[in-house]
Short mmCIF file of C-alpha atoms in Angstrom, two decimals:
data_model
loop_
_atom_site.label_atom_id
_atom_site.label_comp_id
_atom_site.label_asym_id
_atom_site.label_seq_id
_atom_site.Cartn_x
_atom_site.Cartn_y
_atom_site.Cartn_z
CA UNK A 25 -38.05 48.51 81.92
CA UNK A 26 -38.55 52.04 80.54
CA UNK A 27 -38.52 54.82 83.08
CA UNK A 28 -41.54 57.06 83.34
CA UNK A 29 -39.46 60.06 82.30
CA UNK A 30 -38.20 58.32 79.15
CA UNK A 31 -41.74 57.24 78.32
CA UNK A 32 -43.00 60.80 78.74
CA UNK A 33 -40.22 62.11 76.52
CA UNK A 34 -41.00 59.58 73.82
CA UNK A 35 -44.69 60.45 74.09
CA UNK A 36 -43.88 64.15 73.79
CA UNK A 37 -41.70 63.50 70.76
CA UNK A 38 -44.48 61.46 69.19
CA UNK A 39 -46.97 64.26 69.81
CA UNK A 40 -44.67 66.77 68.12
CA UNK A 41 -44.11 64.40 65.21
CA UNK A 42 -47.83 63.78 64.75
CA UNK A 43 -48.50 67.51 64.94
CA UNK A 44 -45.88 68.17 62.27
CA UNK A 45 -47.30 65.38 60.12
CA UNK A 46 -50.80 66.84 60.38
CA UNK A 47 -49.54 70.33 59.46
CA UNK A 48 -47.70 68.88 56.48
CA UNK A 49 -50.80 67.00 55.33
CA UNK A 50 -52.85 70.17 55.74
CA UNK A 51 -50.32 72.11 53.65
CA UNK A 52 -50.48 69.47 50.90
CA UNK A 53 -54.30 69.54 51.00
CA UNK A 54 -54.33 73.35 50.79
CA UNK A 55 -51.90 73.37 47.85
CA UNK A 56 -53.86 70.68 45.99
CA UNK A 57 -57.03 72.69 46.60
CA UNK A 58 -55.42 75.81 45.14
CA UNK A 59 -54.16 73.91 42.11
CA UNK A 60 -57.57 72.33 41.55
CA UNK A 61 -59.16 75.76 41.77
CA UNK A 62 -56.74 77.11 39.13
CA UNK A 63 -57.45 74.17 36.83
CA UNK A 64 -61.20 74.54 37.43
CA UNK A 65 -61.09 78.19 36.36
CA UNK A 66 -58.93 77.48 33.30
CA UNK A 67 -60.79 74.37 32.11
CA UNK A 68 -64.30 75.30 33.27
CA UNK A 69 -64.66 72.15 35.41
CA UNK A 70 -65.44 71.53 39.07
CA UNK A 71 -63.65 69.37 41.66
CA UNK A 72 -65.61 67.92 44.56
CA UNK A 73 -64.20 68.08 48.09
CA UNK A 74 -63.85 64.30 48.01
CA UNK A 75 -61.81 64.49 44.80
CA UNK A 76 -59.50 67.13 46.27
CA UNK A 77 -59.10 65.02 49.42
CA UNK A 78 -58.29 61.92 47.34
CA UNK A 79 -55.72 63.78 45.22
CA UNK A 80 -54.19 65.21 48.42
CA UNK A 81 -53.91 61.77 50.04
CA UNK A 82 -52.38 60.20 46.93
CA UNK A 83 -49.93 63.10 46.62
CA UNK A 84 -48.90 62.79 50.26
CA UNK A 85 -48.39 59.04 50.00
CA UNK A 86 -46.35 59.46 46.81
CA UNK A 87 -44.14 62.02 48.56
CA UNK A 88 -43.62 59.55 51.42
CA UNK A 89 -42.55 56.93 48.87
CA UNK A 90 -40.19 59.42 47.23
CA UNK A 91 -38.63 60.24 50.60
CA UNK A 92 -38.10 56.55 51.38
CA UNK A 93 -36.57 55.94 47.94
CA UNK A 94 -34.22 58.92 48.29
CA UNK A 95 -33.13 57.70 51.71
CA UNK A 96 -32.45 54.23 50.31
CA UNK A 97 -30.46 55.63 47.37
CA UNK A 98 -28.24 57.58 49.76
CA UNK A 99 -27.89 54.61 52.12
CA UNK A 100 -26.96 52.33 49.22
CA UNK A 101 -24.18 54.78 48.33
CA UNK A 102 -23.08 54.67 52.00
CA UNK A 103 -24.05 58.29 52.57
CA UNK A 104 -26.28 59.92 55.15
CA UNK A 105 -27.15 62.89 52.94
CA UNK A 106 -29.46 62.86 49.94
CA UNK A 107 -27.76 64.49 46.95
CA UNK A 108 -28.90 65.92 43.64
CA UNK A 109 -27.79 62.69 41.99
CA UNK A 110 -30.28 60.78 44.16
CA UNK A 111 -33.07 63.11 43.06
CA UNK A 112 -32.08 62.64 39.41
CA UNK A 113 -32.14 58.87 39.90
CA UNK A 114 -35.65 59.16 41.35
CA UNK A 115 -36.79 61.26 38.37
CA UNK A 116 -35.22 59.01 35.73
CA UNK A 117 -38.56 57.65 34.46
CA UNK A 118 -39.80 61.10 33.47
CA UNK A 119 -37.47 62.56 30.86
CA UNK A 120 -38.97 66.05 31.10
CA UNK A 121 -38.68 66.07 34.91
CA UNK A 122 -35.13 64.73 34.76
CA UNK A 123 -34.20 67.41 32.21
CA UNK A 124 -35.74 70.14 34.40
CA UNK A 125 -33.98 68.90 37.57
CA UNK A 126 -30.66 68.64 35.74
CA UNK A 127 -31.02 72.17 34.36
CA UNK A 128 -31.89 73.65 37.77
CA UNK A 129 -29.07 71.73 39.42
CA UNK A 130 -26.58 73.15 36.90
CA UNK A 131 -27.95 76.68 37.45
CA UNK A 132 -27.56 76.36 41.21
CA UNK A 133 -24.05 74.94 40.86
CA UNK A 134 -22.92 77.77 38.59
CA UNK A 135 -24.51 80.35 40.87
CA UNK A 136 -22.65 78.91 43.88
CA UNK A 137 -19.41 78.90 41.89
CA UNK A 138 -19.88 82.56 40.98
CA UNK A 139 -20.59 83.49 44.60
CA UNK A 140 -17.44 81.68 45.76
CA UNK A 141 -15.39 83.53 43.13
CA UNK A 142 -16.80 86.87 44.29
CA UNK A 143 -15.93 86.08 47.90
CA UNK A 144 -12.36 85.22 46.90
CA UNK A 145 -11.93 88.57 45.14
CA UNK A 146 -13.20 90.69 48.08
CA UNK A 147 -10.50 92.07 50.40
CA UNK A 148 -10.46 90.58 53.85
CA UNK A 149 -12.24 92.83 56.33
CA UNK A 150 -10.29 93.58 59.50
CA UNK A 151 -11.52 94.92 62.81
CA UNK A 152 -12.80 98.46 62.47
CA UNK A 153 -14.07 97.92 58.93
CA UNK A 154 -10.69 98.54 57.33
CA UNK A 155 -9.20 96.32 54.69
CA UNK A 156 -6.01 94.32 55.10
CA UNK A 157 -3.77 97.44 55.37
CA UNK A 158 -1.50 97.57 58.40
CA UNK A 159 -1.63 100.57 60.71
CA UNK A 160 1.40 102.37 62.03
CA UNK A 161 2.35 101.28 65.53
CA UNK A 162 1.18 103.47 68.39
CA UNK A 163 3.98 105.58 69.88
CA UNK A 164 4.43 106.15 73.57
CA UNK A 165 3.13 109.74 73.40
CA UNK A 166 -0.01 108.62 71.61
CA UNK A 167 -0.38 105.77 74.08
CA UNK A 168 -0.35 108.18 77.05
CA UNK A 169 -3.14 110.22 75.42
CA UNK A 170 -5.35 107.15 75.38
CA UNK A 171 -5.27 106.74 79.17
#
């Protein structure tokens, strides 16, 4: 039997999850609306509210499918983290998308490598903002002045 407290916690978690899901759907709907508006201005066409809602729903469902596929790819590889390779596998049917993802992945990798190299070259900061130079030991006369 589930305790009342556990049930309330699960209900609270579900409420938060549903709230997040609704906000995500609203964000997708807003973005699709903005994109449709841009296309409408460029192509001199109109999109009905029903069309925008349908495109939003299809987009959201496709993203859910992508997320499930990515999770399965990682699980199949006995990992708990989705990697760039999983995303490339998902995009394999669209050569232009795969090319774009590969290019961006390489840019990010080289940028991270450059940042790591810069960090290696910087001197190690020591307390007081000084670099790794050692200070002369404090003499007894100097020590008595500090009291």
